[in-house]
Amino acid sequence: MTQINDAYINALLADAAYVEKLNEADNPEALVTALTGRMTIDLAEFIADNFTVVTQGSNSGIYERCSSVLQAKKLSLSASFLS
């Protein structure tokens, strides 16, 4: 993969990390449904086709912080993403 391609995918995953209850999407269709409120269906399908949600946590203190771990389904993509 090229650097620009990797940067674009990382930006998509960073955006996806802010979807509430992302870790409850236990199949690709549920993941697409969860993501389409934040991005286009094509982008949501790309993420669902290529990544699985490993875990998600949030801190609902004064400063909202959300952390998510997504893992690539294919070896040609980055192994995992932490946002």
XYZ file of N, CA and C in Angstrom:
249
model
N 0.843 -1.185 0.000
C 0.000 0.000 0.000
C 0.885 1.244 0.000
N 0.353 2.292 -0.552
C 1.082 3.549 -0.571
C 0.834 4.320 0.711
N 1.701 5.270 0.985
C 1.537 6.067 2.200
C 0.231 6.846 2.185
N -0.136 7.399 1.041
C -1.375 8.185 0.978
C -2.584 7.276 1.192
N -2.533 6.071 0.673
C -3.621 5.116 0.868
C -3.741 4.736 2.342
N -2.608 4.461 2.976
C -2.610 4.136 4.403
C -3.147 5.295 5.230
N -2.731 6.510 4.889
C -3.196 7.690 5.629
C -4.705 7.865 5.472
N -5.221 7.618 4.280
C -6.658 7.749 4.035
C -7.440 6.712 4.844
N -6.976 5.473 4.826
C -7.656 4.423 5.592
C -7.603 4.733 7.081
N -6.459 5.193 7.563
C -6.356 5.560 8.975
C -7.314 6.683 9.333
N -7.496 7.645 8.436
C -8.446 8.737 8.689
C -9.879 8.209 8.735
N -10.221 7.290 7.847
C -11.558 6.682 7.868
C -11.806 5.944 9.176
N -10.817 5.183 9.605
C -10.964 4.421 10.839
C -11.018 5.332 12.057
N -10.273 6.425 12.014
C -10.335 7.386 13.116
C -11.728 7.981 13.210
N -12.330 8.282 12.076
C -13.694 8.808 12.065
C -14.672 7.753 12.581
N -14.495 6.525 12.145
C -15.383 5.436 12.576
C -15.294 5.192 14.075
N -14.151 5.465 14.656
C -13.947 5.199 16.086
C -14.894 5.997 16.974
N -15.430 7.095 16.466
C -16.315 7.943 17.266
C -17.784 7.527 17.220
N -18.094 6.494 16.476
C -19.473 6.003 16.426
C -19.789 5.317 17.751
N -20.854 5.753 18.393
C -21.234 5.174 19.679
C -21.647 3.712 19.524
N -21.260 2.917 20.486
C -21.595 1.490 20.554
C -21.128 0.717 19.324
N -19.998 1.143 18.787
C -19.427 0.477 17.617
C -19.135 -0.992 17.910
N -18.727 -1.272 19.137
C -18.384 -2.648 19.500
C -19.600 -3.569 19.578
N -20.804 -3.024 19.529
C -22.012 -3.853 19.534
C -22.382 -4.351 18.138
N -21.690 -3.842 17.131
C -21.925 -4.285 15.753
C -21.206 -5.620 15.574
N -21.933 -6.711 15.743
C -21.322 -8.037 15.776
C -21.283 -8.754 14.429
N -21.703 -8.075 13.367
C -21.606 -8.647 12.026
C -21.436 -7.496 11.036
N -20.985 -7.778 9.814
C -20.731 -6.704 8.856
C -21.944 -5.817 8.566
N -23.126 -6.403 8.496
C -24.325 -5.611 8.209
C -24.610 -4.627 9.342
N -24.455 -5.073 10.571
C -24.668 -4.190 11.722
C -23.619 -3.090 11.763
N -22.399 -3.410 11.357
C -21.340 -2.406 11.321
C -21.648 -1.342 10.272
N -22.110 -1.760 9.105
C -22.499 -0.796 8.066
C -23.610 0.110 8.584
N -24.610 -0.461 9.219
C -25.719 0.326 9.763
C -25.222 1.338 10.784
N -24.327 0.913 11.667
C -23.801 1.815 12.690
C -22.995 2.955 12.077
N -22.249 2.669 11.032
C -21.360 3.666 10.437
C -22.060 4.644 9.506
N -23.188 4.262 8.917
C -23.821 5.122 7.910
C -24.383 6.413 8.479
N -24.509 6.523 9.773
C -24.907 7.801 10.353
C -23.788 8.820 10.328
N -22.558 8.354 10.111
C -21.393 9.229 10.159
C -20.690 9.358 8.804
N -20.887 8.391 7.910
C -20.194 8.403 6.620
C -21.095 7.786 5.553
N -20.655 7.861 4.314
C -21.455 7.306 3.221
C -21.499 5.783 3.321
N -22.479 5.212 2.672
C -22.625 3.757 2.711
C -21.428 3.063 2.065
N -20.862 3.654 1.016
C -19.697 3.045 0.367
C -18.510 2.954 1.319
N -18.269 4.019 2.078
C -17.170 4.001 3.041
C -17.458 3.029 4.179
N -18.709 3.009 4.636
C -19.096 2.080 5.701
C -18.915 0.633 5.247
N -19.295 0.341 4.018
C -19.135 -1.015 3.486
C -17.661 -1.390 3.341
N -16.827 -0.420 2.954
C -15.390 -0.680 2.857
C -14.835 -1.095 4.219
N -15.213 -0.359 5.259
C -14.732 -0.683 6.603
C -15.264 -2.047 7.038
N -16.547 -2.293 6.839
C -17.143 -3.571 7.249
C -16.549 -4.753 6.482
N -16.209 -4.543 5.216
C -15.630 -5.616 4.409
C -14.188 -5.930 4.806
N -13.482 -4.936 5.337
C -12.051 -5.087 5.555
C -11.590 -5.087 7.008
N -12.475 -4.714 7.934
C -12.075 -4.607 9.338
C -13.139 -5.190 10.258
N -12.705 -5.635 11.417
C -13.617 -6.035 12.483
C -13.308 -5.186 13.709
N -14.323 -4.928 14.506
C -14.148 -4.160 15.736
C -13.713 -5.131 16.825
N -12.558 -4.868 17.418
C -12.053 -5.715 18.492
C -12.622 -5.241 19.821
N -12.554 -3.947 20.067
C -13.068 -3.389 21.316
C -13.269 -1.889 21.169
N -14.038 -1.324 22.065
C -14.255 0.118 22.104
C -14.502 0.516 23.552
N -13.938 1.628 23.929
C -14.157 2.157 25.269
C -14.277 3.663 25.200
N -14.903 4.260 26.193
C -15.018 5.714 26.195
C -14.924 6.229 27.615
N -14.548 7.480 27.707
C -14.458 8.180 28.975
C -15.450 9.324 28.890
N -16.513 9.260 29.626
C -17.544 10.293 29.533
C -17.336 11.375 30.590
N -16.085 11.755 30.792
C -15.761 12.829 31.720
C -15.945 14.185 31.062
N -15.205 15.168 31.537
C -15.303 16.521 30.988
C -14.889 16.530 29.521
N -13.791 15.864 29.219
C -13.318 15.777 27.843
C -13.685 14.407 27.305
N -14.543 14.389 26.321
C -14.985 13.113 25.748
C -13.817 12.464 25.017
N -13.525 11.249 25.355
C -12.453 10.502 24.721
C -12.995 9.122 24.379
N -12.706 8.696 23.198
C -13.182 7.392 22.749
C -11.992 6.630 22.185
N -11.860 5.390 22.547
C -10.799 4.572 21.976
C -11.421 3.319 21.370
N -10.947 2.988 20.197
C -11.453 1.818 19.488
C -10.283 1.070 18.882
N -10.410 -0.236 18.794
C -9.414 -1.059 18.125
C -10.131 -1.813 17.019
N -9.668 -1.616 15.790
C -10.205 -2.333 14.639
C -9.078 -3.163 14.044
N -9.387 -4.376 13.644
C -8.381 -5.274 13.096
C -8.702 -5.583 11.644
N -7.657 -5.558 10.813
C -7.828 -5.850 9.393
C -8.153 -7.320 9.188
N -9.033 -7.597 8.234
C -9.376 -8.976 7.882
C -8.370 -9.558 6.895
N -7.688 -8.677 6.140
C -6.751 -9.117 5.112
C -5.339 -8.687 5.499
N -4.369 -9.511 5.177
C -2.987 -9.188 5.501
C -2.456 -8.010 4.699
N -3.067 -7.694 3.570
C -2.583 -6.599 2.738
C -2.866 -5.234 3.356
N -3.761 -5.188 4.345
C -4.050 -3.945 5.045
C -3.274 -3.923 6.350
N -3.200 -2.765 6.960
C -2.526 -2.658 8.253
C -3.129 -3.670 9.217
N -2.313 -4.253 10.063
C -2.764 -5.318 10.957
C -3.840 -4.857 11.920
N -3.685 -3.685 12.499
C -4.705 -3.195 13.421
C -4.634 -1.685 13.500
N -5.677 -1.086 14.010
C -5.761 0.360 14.132
C -6.284 0.687 15.510
N -5.616 1.595 16.177
C -6.044 2.061 17.489
C -6.286 3.541 17.398
N -7.475 3.949 17.738
C -7.800 5.368 17.724
C -8.256 5.768 19.109
